One Martini backbone bead per residue (centre of mass of N, CA, C, O) as a GRO file, in nm:
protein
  480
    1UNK     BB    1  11.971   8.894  10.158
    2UNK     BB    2  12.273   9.003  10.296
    3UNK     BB    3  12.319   9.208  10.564
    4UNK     BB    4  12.596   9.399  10.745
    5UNK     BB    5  12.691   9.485  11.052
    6UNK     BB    6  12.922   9.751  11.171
    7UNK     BB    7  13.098   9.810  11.464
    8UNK     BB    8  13.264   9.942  11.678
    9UNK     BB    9  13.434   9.909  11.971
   10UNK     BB   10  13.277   9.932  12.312
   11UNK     BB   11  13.343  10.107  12.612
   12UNK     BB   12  13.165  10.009  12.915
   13UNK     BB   13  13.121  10.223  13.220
   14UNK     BB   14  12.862  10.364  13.210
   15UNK     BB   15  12.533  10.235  13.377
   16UNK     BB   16  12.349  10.472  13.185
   17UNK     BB   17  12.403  10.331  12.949
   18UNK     BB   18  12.209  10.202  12.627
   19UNK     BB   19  12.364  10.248  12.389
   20UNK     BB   20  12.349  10.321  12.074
   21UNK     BB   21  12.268  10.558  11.812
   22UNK     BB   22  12.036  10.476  11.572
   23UNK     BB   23  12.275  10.540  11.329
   24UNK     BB   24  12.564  10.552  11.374
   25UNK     BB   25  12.675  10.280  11.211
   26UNK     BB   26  12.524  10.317  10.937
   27UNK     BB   27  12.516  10.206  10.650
   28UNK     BB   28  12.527  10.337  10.308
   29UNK     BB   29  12.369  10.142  10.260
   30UNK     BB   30  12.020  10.018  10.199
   31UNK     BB   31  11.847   9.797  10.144
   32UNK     BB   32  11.650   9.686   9.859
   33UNK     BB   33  11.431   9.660   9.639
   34UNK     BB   34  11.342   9.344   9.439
   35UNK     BB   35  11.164   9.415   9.169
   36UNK     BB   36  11.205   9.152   8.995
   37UNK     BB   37  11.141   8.913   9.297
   38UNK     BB   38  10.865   9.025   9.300
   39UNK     BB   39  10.578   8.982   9.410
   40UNK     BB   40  10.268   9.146   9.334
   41UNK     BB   41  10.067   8.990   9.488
   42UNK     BB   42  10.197   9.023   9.760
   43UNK     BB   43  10.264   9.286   9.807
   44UNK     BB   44   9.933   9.389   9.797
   45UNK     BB   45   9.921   9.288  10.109
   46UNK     BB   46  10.078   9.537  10.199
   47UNK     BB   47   9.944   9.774  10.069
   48UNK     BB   48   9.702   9.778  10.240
   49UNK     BB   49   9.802   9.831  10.471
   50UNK     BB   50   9.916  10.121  10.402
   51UNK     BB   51   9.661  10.208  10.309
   52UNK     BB   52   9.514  10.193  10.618
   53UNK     BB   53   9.703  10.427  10.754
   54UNK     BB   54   9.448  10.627  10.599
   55UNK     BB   55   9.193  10.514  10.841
   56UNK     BB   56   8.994  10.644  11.039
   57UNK     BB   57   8.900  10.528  11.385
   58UNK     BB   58   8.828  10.436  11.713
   59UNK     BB   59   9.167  10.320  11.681
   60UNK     BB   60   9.231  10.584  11.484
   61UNK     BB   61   9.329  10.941  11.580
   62UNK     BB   62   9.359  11.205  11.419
   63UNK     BB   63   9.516  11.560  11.380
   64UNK     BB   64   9.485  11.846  11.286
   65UNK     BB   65   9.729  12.017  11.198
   66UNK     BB   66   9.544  12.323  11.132
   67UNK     BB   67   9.352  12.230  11.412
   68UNK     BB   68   9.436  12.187  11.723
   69UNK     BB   69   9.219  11.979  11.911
   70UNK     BB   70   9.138  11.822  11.622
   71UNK     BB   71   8.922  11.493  11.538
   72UNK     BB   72   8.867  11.215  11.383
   73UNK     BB   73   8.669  11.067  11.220
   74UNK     BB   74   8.516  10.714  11.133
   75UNK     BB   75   8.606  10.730  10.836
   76UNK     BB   76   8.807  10.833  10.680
   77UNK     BB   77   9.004  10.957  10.389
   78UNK     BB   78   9.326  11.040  10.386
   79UNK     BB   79   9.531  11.122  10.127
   80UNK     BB   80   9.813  11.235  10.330
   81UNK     BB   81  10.023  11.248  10.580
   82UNK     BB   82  10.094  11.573  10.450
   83UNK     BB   83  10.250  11.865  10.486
   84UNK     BB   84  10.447  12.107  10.518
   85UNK     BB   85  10.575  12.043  10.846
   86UNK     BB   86  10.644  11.749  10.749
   87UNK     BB   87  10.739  11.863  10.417
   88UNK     BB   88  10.949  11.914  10.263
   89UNK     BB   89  10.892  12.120   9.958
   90UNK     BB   90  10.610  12.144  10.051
   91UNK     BB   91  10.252  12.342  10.021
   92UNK     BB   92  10.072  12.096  10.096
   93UNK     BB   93   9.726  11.952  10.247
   94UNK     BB   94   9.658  11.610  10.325
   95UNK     BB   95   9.451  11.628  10.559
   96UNK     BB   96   9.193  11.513  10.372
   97UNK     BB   97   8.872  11.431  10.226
   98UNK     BB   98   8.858  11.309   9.906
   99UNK     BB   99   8.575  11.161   9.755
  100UNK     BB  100   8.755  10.993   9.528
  101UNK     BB  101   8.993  10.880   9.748
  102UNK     BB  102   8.768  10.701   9.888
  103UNK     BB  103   8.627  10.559   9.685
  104UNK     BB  104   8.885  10.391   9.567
  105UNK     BB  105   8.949  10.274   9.877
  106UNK     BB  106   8.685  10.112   9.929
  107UNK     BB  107   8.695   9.933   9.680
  108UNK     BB  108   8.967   9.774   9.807
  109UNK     BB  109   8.810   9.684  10.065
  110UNK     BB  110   8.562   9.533   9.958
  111UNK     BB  111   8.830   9.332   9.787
  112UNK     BB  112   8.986   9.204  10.025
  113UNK     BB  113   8.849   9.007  10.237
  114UNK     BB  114   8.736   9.092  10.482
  115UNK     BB  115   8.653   9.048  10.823
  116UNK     BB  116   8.420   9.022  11.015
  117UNK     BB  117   8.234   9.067  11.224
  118UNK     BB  118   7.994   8.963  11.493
  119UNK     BB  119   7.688   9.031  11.343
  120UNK     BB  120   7.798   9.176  11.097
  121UNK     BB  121   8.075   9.377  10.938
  122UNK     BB  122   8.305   9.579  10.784
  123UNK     BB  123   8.405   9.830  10.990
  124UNK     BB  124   8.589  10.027  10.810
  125UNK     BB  125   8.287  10.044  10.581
  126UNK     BB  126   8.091  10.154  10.824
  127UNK     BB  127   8.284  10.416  10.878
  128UNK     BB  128   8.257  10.516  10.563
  129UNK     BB  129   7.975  10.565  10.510
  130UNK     BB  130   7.912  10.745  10.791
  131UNK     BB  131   8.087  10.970  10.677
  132UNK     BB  132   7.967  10.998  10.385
  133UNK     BB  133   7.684  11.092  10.513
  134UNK     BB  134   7.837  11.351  10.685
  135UNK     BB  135   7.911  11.515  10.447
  136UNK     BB  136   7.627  11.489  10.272
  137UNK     BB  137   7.486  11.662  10.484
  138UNK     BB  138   7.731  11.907  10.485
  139UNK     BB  139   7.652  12.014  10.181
  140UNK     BB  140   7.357  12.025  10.184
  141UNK     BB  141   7.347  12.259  10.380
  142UNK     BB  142   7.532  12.430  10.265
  143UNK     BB  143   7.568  12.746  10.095
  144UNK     BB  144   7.877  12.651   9.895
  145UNK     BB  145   7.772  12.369   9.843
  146UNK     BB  146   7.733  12.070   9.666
  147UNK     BB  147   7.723  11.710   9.620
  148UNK     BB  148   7.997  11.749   9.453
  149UNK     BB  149   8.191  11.797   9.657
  150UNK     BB  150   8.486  11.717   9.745
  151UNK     BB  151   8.621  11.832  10.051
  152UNK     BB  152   8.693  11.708  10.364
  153UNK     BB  153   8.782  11.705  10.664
  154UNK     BB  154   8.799  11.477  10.955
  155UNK     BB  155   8.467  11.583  11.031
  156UNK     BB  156   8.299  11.646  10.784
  157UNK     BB  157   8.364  11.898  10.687
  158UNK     BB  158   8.363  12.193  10.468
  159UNK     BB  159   8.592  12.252  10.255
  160UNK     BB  160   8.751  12.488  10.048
  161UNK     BB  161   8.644  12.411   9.710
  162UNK     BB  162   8.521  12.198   9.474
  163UNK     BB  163   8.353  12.102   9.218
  164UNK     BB  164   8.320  11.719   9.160
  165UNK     BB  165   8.101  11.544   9.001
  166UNK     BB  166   8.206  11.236   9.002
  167UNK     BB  167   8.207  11.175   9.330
  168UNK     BB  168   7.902  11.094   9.332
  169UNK     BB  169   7.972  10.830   9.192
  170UNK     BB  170   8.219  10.704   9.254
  171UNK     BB  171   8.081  10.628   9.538
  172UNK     BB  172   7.844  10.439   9.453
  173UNK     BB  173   8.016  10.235   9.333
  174UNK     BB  174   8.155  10.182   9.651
  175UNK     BB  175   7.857  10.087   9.754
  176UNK     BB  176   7.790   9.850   9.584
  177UNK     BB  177   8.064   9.730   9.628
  178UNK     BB  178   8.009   9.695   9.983
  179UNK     BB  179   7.696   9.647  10.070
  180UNK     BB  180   7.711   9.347  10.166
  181UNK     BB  181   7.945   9.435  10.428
  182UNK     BB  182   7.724   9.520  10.567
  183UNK     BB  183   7.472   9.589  10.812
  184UNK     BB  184   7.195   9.708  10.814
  185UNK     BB  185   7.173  10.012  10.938
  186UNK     BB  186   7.383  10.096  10.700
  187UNK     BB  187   7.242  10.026  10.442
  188UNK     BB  188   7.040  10.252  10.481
  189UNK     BB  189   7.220  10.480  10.462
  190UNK     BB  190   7.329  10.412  10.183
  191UNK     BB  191   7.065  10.443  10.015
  192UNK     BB  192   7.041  10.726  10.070
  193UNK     BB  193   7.239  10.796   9.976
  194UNK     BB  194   7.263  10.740   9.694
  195UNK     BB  195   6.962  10.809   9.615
  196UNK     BB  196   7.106  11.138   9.627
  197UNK     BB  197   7.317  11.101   9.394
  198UNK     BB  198   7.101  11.021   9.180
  199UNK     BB  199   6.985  11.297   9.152
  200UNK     BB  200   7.160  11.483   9.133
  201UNK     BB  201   7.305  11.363   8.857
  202UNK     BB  202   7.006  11.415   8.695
  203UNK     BB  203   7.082  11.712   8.680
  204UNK     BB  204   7.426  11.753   8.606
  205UNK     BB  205   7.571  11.564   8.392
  206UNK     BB  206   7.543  11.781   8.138
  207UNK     BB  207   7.768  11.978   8.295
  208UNK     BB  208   7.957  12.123   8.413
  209UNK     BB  209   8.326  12.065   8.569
  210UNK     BB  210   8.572  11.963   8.771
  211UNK     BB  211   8.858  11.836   8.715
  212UNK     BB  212   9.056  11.579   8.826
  213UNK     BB  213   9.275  11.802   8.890
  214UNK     BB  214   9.145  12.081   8.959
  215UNK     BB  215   9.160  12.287   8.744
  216UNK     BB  216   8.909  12.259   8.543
  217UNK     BB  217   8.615  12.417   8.410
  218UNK     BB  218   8.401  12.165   8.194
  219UNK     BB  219   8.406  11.840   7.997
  220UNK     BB  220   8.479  11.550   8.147
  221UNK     BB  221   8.567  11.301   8.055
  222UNK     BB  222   8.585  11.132   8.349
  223UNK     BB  223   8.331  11.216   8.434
  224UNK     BB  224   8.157  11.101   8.265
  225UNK     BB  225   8.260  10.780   8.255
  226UNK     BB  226   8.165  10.793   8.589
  227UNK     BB  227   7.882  10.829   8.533
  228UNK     BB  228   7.831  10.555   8.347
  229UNK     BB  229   7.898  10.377   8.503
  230UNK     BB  230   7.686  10.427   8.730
  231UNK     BB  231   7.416  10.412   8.538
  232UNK     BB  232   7.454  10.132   8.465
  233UNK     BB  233   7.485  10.010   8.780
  234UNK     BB  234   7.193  10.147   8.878
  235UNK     BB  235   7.032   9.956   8.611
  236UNK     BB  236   7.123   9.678   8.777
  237UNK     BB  237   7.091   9.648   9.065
  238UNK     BB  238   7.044   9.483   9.412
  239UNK     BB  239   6.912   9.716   9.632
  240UNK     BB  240   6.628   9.855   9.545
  241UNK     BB  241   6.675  10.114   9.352
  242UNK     BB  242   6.497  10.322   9.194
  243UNK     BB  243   6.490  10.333   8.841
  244UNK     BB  244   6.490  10.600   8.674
  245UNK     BB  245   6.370  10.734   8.336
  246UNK     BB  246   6.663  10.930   8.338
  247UNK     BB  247   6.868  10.710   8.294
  248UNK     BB  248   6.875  10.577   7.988
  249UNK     BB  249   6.927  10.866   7.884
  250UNK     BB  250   7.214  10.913   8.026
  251UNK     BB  251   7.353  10.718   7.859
  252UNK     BB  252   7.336  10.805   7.557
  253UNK     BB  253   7.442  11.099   7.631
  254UNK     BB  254   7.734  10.987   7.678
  255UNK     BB  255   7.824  10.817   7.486
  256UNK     BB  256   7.791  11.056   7.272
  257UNK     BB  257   8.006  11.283   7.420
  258UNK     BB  258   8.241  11.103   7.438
  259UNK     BB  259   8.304  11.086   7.142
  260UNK     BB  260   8.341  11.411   7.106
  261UNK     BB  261   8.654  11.402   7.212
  262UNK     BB  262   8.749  11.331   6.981
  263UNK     BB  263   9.015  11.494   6.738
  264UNK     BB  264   9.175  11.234   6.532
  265UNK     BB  265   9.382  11.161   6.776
  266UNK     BB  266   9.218  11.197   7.036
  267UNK     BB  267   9.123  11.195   7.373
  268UNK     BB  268   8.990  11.509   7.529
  269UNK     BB  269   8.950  11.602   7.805
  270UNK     BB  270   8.863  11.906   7.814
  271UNK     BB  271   8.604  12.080   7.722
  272UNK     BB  272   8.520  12.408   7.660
  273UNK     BB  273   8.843  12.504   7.747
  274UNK     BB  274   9.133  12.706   7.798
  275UNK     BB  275   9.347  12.518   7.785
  276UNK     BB  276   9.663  12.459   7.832
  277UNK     BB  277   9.940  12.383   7.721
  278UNK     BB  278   9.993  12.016   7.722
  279UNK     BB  279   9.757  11.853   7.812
  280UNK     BB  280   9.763  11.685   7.589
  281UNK     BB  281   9.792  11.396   7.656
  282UNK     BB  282   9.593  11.238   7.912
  283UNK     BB  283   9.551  11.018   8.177
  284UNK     BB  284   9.259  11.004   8.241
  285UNK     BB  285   9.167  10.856   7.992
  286UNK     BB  286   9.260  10.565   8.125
  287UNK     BB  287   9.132  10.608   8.383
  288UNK     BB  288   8.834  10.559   8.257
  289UNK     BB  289   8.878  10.255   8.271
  290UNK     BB  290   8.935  10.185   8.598
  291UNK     BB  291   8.660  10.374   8.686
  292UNK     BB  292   8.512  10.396   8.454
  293UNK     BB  293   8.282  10.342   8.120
  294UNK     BB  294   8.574  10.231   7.939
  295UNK     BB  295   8.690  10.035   7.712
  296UNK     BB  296   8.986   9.900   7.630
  297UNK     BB  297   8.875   9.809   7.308
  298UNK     BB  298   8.919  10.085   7.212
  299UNK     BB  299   9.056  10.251   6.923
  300UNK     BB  300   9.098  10.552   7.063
  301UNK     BB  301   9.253  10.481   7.276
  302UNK     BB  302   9.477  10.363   7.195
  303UNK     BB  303   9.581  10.621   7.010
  304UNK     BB  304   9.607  10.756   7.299
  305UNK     BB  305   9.789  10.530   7.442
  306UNK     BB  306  10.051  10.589   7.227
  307UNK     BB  307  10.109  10.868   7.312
  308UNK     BB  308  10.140  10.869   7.617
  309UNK     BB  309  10.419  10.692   7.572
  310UNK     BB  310  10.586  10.862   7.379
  311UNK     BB  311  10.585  11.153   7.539
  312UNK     BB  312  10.758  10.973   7.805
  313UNK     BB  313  10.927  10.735   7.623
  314UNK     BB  314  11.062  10.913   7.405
  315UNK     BB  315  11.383  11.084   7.319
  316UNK     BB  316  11.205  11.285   7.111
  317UNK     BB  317  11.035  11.394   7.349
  318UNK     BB  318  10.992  11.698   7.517
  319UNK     BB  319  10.833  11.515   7.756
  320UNK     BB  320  11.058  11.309   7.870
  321UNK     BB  321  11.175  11.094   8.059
  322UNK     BB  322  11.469  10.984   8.157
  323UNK     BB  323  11.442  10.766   8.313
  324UNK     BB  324  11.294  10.561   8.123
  325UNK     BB  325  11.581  10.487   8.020
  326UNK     BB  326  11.709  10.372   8.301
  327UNK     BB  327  11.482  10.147   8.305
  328UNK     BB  328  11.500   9.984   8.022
  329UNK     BB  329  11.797   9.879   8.111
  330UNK     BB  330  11.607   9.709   8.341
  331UNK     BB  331  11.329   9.634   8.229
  332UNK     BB  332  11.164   9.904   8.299
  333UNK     BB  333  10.881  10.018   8.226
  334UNK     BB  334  10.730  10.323   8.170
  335UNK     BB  335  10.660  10.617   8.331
  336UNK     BB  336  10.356  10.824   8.424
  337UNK     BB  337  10.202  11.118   8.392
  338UNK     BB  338   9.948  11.342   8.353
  339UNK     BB  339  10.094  11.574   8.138
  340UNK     BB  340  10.331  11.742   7.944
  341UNK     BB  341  10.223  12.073   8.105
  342UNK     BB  342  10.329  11.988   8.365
  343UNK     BB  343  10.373  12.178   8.728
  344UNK     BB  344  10.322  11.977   8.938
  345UNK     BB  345  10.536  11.894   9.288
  346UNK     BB  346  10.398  12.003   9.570
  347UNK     BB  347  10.450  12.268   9.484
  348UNK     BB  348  10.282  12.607   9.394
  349UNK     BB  349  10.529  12.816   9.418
  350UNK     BB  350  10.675  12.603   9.250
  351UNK     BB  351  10.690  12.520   8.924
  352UNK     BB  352  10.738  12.293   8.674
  353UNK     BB  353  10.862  12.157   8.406
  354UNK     BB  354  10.668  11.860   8.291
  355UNK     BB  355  10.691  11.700   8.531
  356UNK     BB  356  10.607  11.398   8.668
  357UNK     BB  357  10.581  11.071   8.791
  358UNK     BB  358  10.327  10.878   8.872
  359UNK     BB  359  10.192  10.619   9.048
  360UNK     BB  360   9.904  10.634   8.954
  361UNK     BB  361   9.944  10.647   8.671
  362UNK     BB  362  10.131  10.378   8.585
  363UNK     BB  363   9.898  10.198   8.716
  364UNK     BB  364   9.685  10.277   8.550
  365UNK     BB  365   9.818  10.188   8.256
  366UNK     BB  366   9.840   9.870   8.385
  367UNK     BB  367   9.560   9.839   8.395
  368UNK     BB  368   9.443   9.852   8.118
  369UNK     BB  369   9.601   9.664   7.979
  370UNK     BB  370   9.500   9.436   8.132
  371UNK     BB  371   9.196   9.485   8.072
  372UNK     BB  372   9.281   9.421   7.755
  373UNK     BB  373   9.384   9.131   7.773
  374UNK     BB  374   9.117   9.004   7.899
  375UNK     BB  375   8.958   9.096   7.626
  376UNK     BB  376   9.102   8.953   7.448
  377UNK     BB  377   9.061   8.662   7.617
  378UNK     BB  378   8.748   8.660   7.552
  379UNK     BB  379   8.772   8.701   7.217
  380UNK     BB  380   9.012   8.625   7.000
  381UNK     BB  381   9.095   8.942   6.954
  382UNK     BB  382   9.238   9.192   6.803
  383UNK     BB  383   9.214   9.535   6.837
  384UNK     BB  384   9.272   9.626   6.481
  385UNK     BB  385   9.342   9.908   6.337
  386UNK     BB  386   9.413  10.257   6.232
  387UNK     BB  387   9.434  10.350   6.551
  388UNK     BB  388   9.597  10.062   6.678
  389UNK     BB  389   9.859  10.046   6.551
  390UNK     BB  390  10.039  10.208   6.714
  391UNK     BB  391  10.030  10.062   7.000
  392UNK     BB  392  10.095   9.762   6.898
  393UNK     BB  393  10.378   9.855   6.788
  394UNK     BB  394  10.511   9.881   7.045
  395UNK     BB  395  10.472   9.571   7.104
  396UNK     BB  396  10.497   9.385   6.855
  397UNK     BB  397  10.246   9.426   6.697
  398UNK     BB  398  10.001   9.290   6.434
  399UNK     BB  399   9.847   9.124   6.202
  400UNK     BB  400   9.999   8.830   6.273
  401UNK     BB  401   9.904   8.845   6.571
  402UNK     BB  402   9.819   8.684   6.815
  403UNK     BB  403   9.639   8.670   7.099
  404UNK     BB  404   9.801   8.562   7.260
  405UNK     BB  405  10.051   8.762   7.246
  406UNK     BB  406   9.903   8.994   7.329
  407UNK     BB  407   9.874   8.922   7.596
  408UNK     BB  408  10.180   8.835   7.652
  409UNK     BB  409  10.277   9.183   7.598
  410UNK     BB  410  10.046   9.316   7.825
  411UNK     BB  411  10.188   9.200   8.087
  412UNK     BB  412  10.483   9.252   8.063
  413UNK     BB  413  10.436   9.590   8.067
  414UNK     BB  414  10.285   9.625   8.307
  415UNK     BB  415  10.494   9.476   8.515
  416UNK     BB  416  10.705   9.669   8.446
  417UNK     BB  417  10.572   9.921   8.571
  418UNK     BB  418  10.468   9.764   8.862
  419UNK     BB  419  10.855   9.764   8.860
  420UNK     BB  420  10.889  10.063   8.909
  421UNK     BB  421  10.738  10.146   9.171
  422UNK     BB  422  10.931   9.978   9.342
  423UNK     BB  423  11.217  10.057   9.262
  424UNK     BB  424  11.072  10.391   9.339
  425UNK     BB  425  11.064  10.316   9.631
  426UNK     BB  426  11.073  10.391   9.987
  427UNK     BB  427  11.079  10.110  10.116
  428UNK     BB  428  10.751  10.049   9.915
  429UNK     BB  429  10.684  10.326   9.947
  430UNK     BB  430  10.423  10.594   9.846
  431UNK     BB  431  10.449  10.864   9.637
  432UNK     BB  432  10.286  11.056   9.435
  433UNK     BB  433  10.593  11.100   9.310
  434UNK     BB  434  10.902  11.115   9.089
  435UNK     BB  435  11.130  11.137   8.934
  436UNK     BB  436  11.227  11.230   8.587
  437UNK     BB  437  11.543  11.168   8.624
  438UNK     BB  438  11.645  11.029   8.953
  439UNK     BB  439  11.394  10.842   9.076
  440UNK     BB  440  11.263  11.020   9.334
  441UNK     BB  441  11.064  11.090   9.554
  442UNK     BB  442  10.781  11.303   9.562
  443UNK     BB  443  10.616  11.503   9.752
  444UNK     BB  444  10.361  11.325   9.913
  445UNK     BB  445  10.358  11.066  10.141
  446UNK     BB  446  10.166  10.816  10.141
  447UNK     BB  447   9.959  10.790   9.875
  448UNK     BB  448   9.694  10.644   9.871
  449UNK     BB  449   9.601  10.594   9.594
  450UNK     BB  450   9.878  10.461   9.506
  451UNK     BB  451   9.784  10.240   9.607
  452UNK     BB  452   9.512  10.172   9.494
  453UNK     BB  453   9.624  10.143   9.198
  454UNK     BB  454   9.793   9.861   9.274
  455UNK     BB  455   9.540   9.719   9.371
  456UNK     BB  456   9.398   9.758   9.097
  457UNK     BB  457   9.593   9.621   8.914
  458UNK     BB  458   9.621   9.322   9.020
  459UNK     BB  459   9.383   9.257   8.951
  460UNK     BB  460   9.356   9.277   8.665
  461UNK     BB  461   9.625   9.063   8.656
  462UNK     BB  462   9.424   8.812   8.756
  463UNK     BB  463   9.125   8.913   8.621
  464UNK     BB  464   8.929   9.045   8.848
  465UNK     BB  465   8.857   9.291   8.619
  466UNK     BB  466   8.610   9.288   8.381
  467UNK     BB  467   8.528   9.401   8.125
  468UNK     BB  468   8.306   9.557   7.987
  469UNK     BB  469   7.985   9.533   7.836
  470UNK     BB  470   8.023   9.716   7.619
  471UNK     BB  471   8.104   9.833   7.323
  472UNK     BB  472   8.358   9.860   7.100
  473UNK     BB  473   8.453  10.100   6.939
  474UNK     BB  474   8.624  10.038   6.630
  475UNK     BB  475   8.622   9.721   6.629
  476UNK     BB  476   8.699   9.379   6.514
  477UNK     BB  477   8.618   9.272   6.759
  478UNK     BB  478   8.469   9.096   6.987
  479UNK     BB  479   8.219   9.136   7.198
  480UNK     BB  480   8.281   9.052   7.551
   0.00000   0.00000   0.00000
């Protein structure tokens, strides 16, 4: 791409002059994102870069926002560097650390094949680990929070939120994949952590739980599948763990409560609470796939991510993005957002109707799809039933479809998918939502997840992230 730049011809009398300043004659278009001729795996790797500047070190300090001259402890994962202050239209403080997205940060760096340190680990990772374990610590220690507390402050404080089980479990599932990267004395840390949240997790992953959006608490899919993945992935650890004999009855009674959630068309996000309309079909459910121990090839998974595509990419349906139509005559997308009933923008004091796509949101579909891609290619056969036949119908998939196909359906699905997320990226920056009219990012800009989660989709369409081992329900296809 060749971009001109013009401007006026200027006559410097005065000695003091330094030059135009910067974007007096700047050009009325600026250079776009290429996202056709886009290397998705080459992108991956700017895009590492952006998600690291959302963690803070020795050598890299930020200061809280609503609290002036507090700052950060080294190893935080902040959401998002946006606040009021600093995001017109938006009224929410992403300067915090949630559990769960410092978690699934923490797993993209651990898989990133960074660097060591000199006869260490690495140090980012070793950052992670000890702000974990100060989280932890002062969780424990407080009179309002418990082990499963969300959000803590930039110094690792206890910020007044939410319990949300699902992020002890996720956490530890981080800490297995990259305690190999650790130091040793960081190892023995780590391990005292998981530790911790094992026992606590034997205690309550039966209860009730507030879910992955914040909004409900009851029985939630997600947190169930990202329990169950834990659990599987702690049977069978290799950092010398002692698995308790209430793991395996956990893995049983898990597997059991998640097949409840289906209710005939789709598998229902939070059991037991009077979840407002338009909450399902919600994209968790897909989420759970990518995070948790959901197989990709479960055919009422499918079931249910036909409905979620339909519900926005179909122009007949009430919950439709405009966008996705004009992405479609461009060969992109289509983009999801979280649920058809959804009213969050980034403003809580404005809330819209019917919400918006999310970068998170859009990657996690076609991460799924890509890890369904590659269960197809280890069996040789389409999950192919009466629940998913609906699904494959959109990919112009069939009955008489090879696998070869199916693959090569899935593939070219998601990558459209996540070149929509370039297209409509702010030169190539991510925030946490887009217009579903205009194409235009919303809300709170430079979301920690959304990098993190276009990070493991390339991975899942490399083939790096293997189909879980568990057999999946209702399908004719060899269990992979």
């Amino acid at each position: 791409m060749t971009v001109a730049f013009r401007s006026k011809p200027v006559t410097v009398e005065d000695p003091a002059y330094r030059g135009l300043a910067i974007g007096t004659y700047a050009p009325a278009v600026t250079p776009a994102p290429a996202f056709a001729q886009t290397d998705l795996a080459a992108l991956s790797r700017y895009y590492s870069l952006l998600m690291m500047r959302n963690i803070t070190s020795d050598g890299y300090v930020i200061e809280d926002p609503a609290s002036p001259g507090v700052f950060s402890v080294p190893g935080c994962v902040i959401a998002a560097p946006s606040y009021p202050a600093n995001t017109p239209g938006v009224d929410q403080d992403y300067v915090f650390n949630w559990v769960r997205d410092g978690a699934m940060t923490a797993i993209e760096i651990a898989l990133a094949d960074l660097p060591r340190v000199s006869g260490g680990g690495v140090p980012s990772l070793i950052d992670y680990v000890n702000f974990a374990a100060l989280c932890q610590a002062n969780a424990k220690n407080s009179a309002t929070a418990t082990l499963g507390h969300a959000c803590f402050t930039i110094t690792g404080k206890v910020r007044p939120w939410s319990e949300q089980n699902d992020g002890p479990a996720i956490q530890s599932i981080a800490i297995l994949t990259l305690f190999g990267q650790l130091d040793g004395a960081t190892q023995k840390i780590a391990k005292r952590l998981v530790e911790t949240n094992l026992s606590y997790l034997l205690e309550v992953y039966q209860n009730k739980t507030t879910n992955l959006w914040e909004e409900y608490e009851g029985y939630s899919f997600f947190a169930r599948a990202v329990q169950l993945r834990f659990f599987r992935e702690i049977s069978r650890n290799t950092i010398a763990i002692a698995v308790p004999a209430g793991v395996a009855d956990a893995i049983s009674w898990l597997q059991t409560q998640l097949a409840n959630h289906w209710n005939g068309q789709l598998y229902v996000s939070v059991l037991d609470v009077a979840a407002q309309a338009g909450y399902d079909a919600n994209i968790d459910i897909v989420s759970s796939v990518c995070y948790g121990g959901i197989h990709p090839a479960d055919t009422k998974l499918l079931a249910t991510a036909a409905i979620l595509r339909r519900q926005w990419a179909d122009i007949s349906s009430s919950s439709y993005f405009p966008i996705n139509g004009a992405d479609a005559a461009k060969g992109l997308g289509p983009a999801f957002g979280r649920y058809p009933g959804d009213h969050y923008d980034g403003d809580v004091a404005a809330p819209v109707v019917g919400g918006h796509p999310w970068a998170l949101c859009t990657a996690n579909f076609a991460e799924f799809q890509y890890r369904l891609a590659n269960a197809i290619d280890a069996s040789g056969a389409i999950p192919l039933d009466q629940f998913s036949e609906p699904f494959f119908a959109e990919l112009g998939l069939g009955a008489s479809s090879s696998a070869a196909d199916a693959s090569t359906a899935l593939r070219a699905s998601s990558d459209a998918m996540l070149r929509a997320i370039v297209y409509h990226s702010d030169h190539y920056e991510l925030s946490e939502q887009f217009d579903g009219t205009t194409g235009y990012e919303k809300s709170v800009r430079n979301l920690t997840w959304s990098y993190a989660s276009f990070l493991s989709a390339v991975r899942a369409r490399s083939g790096g992230i293997p189909a879980g081992k568990n057999k999946p329900r209702n399908s004719r296809s060899r269990s992979s």
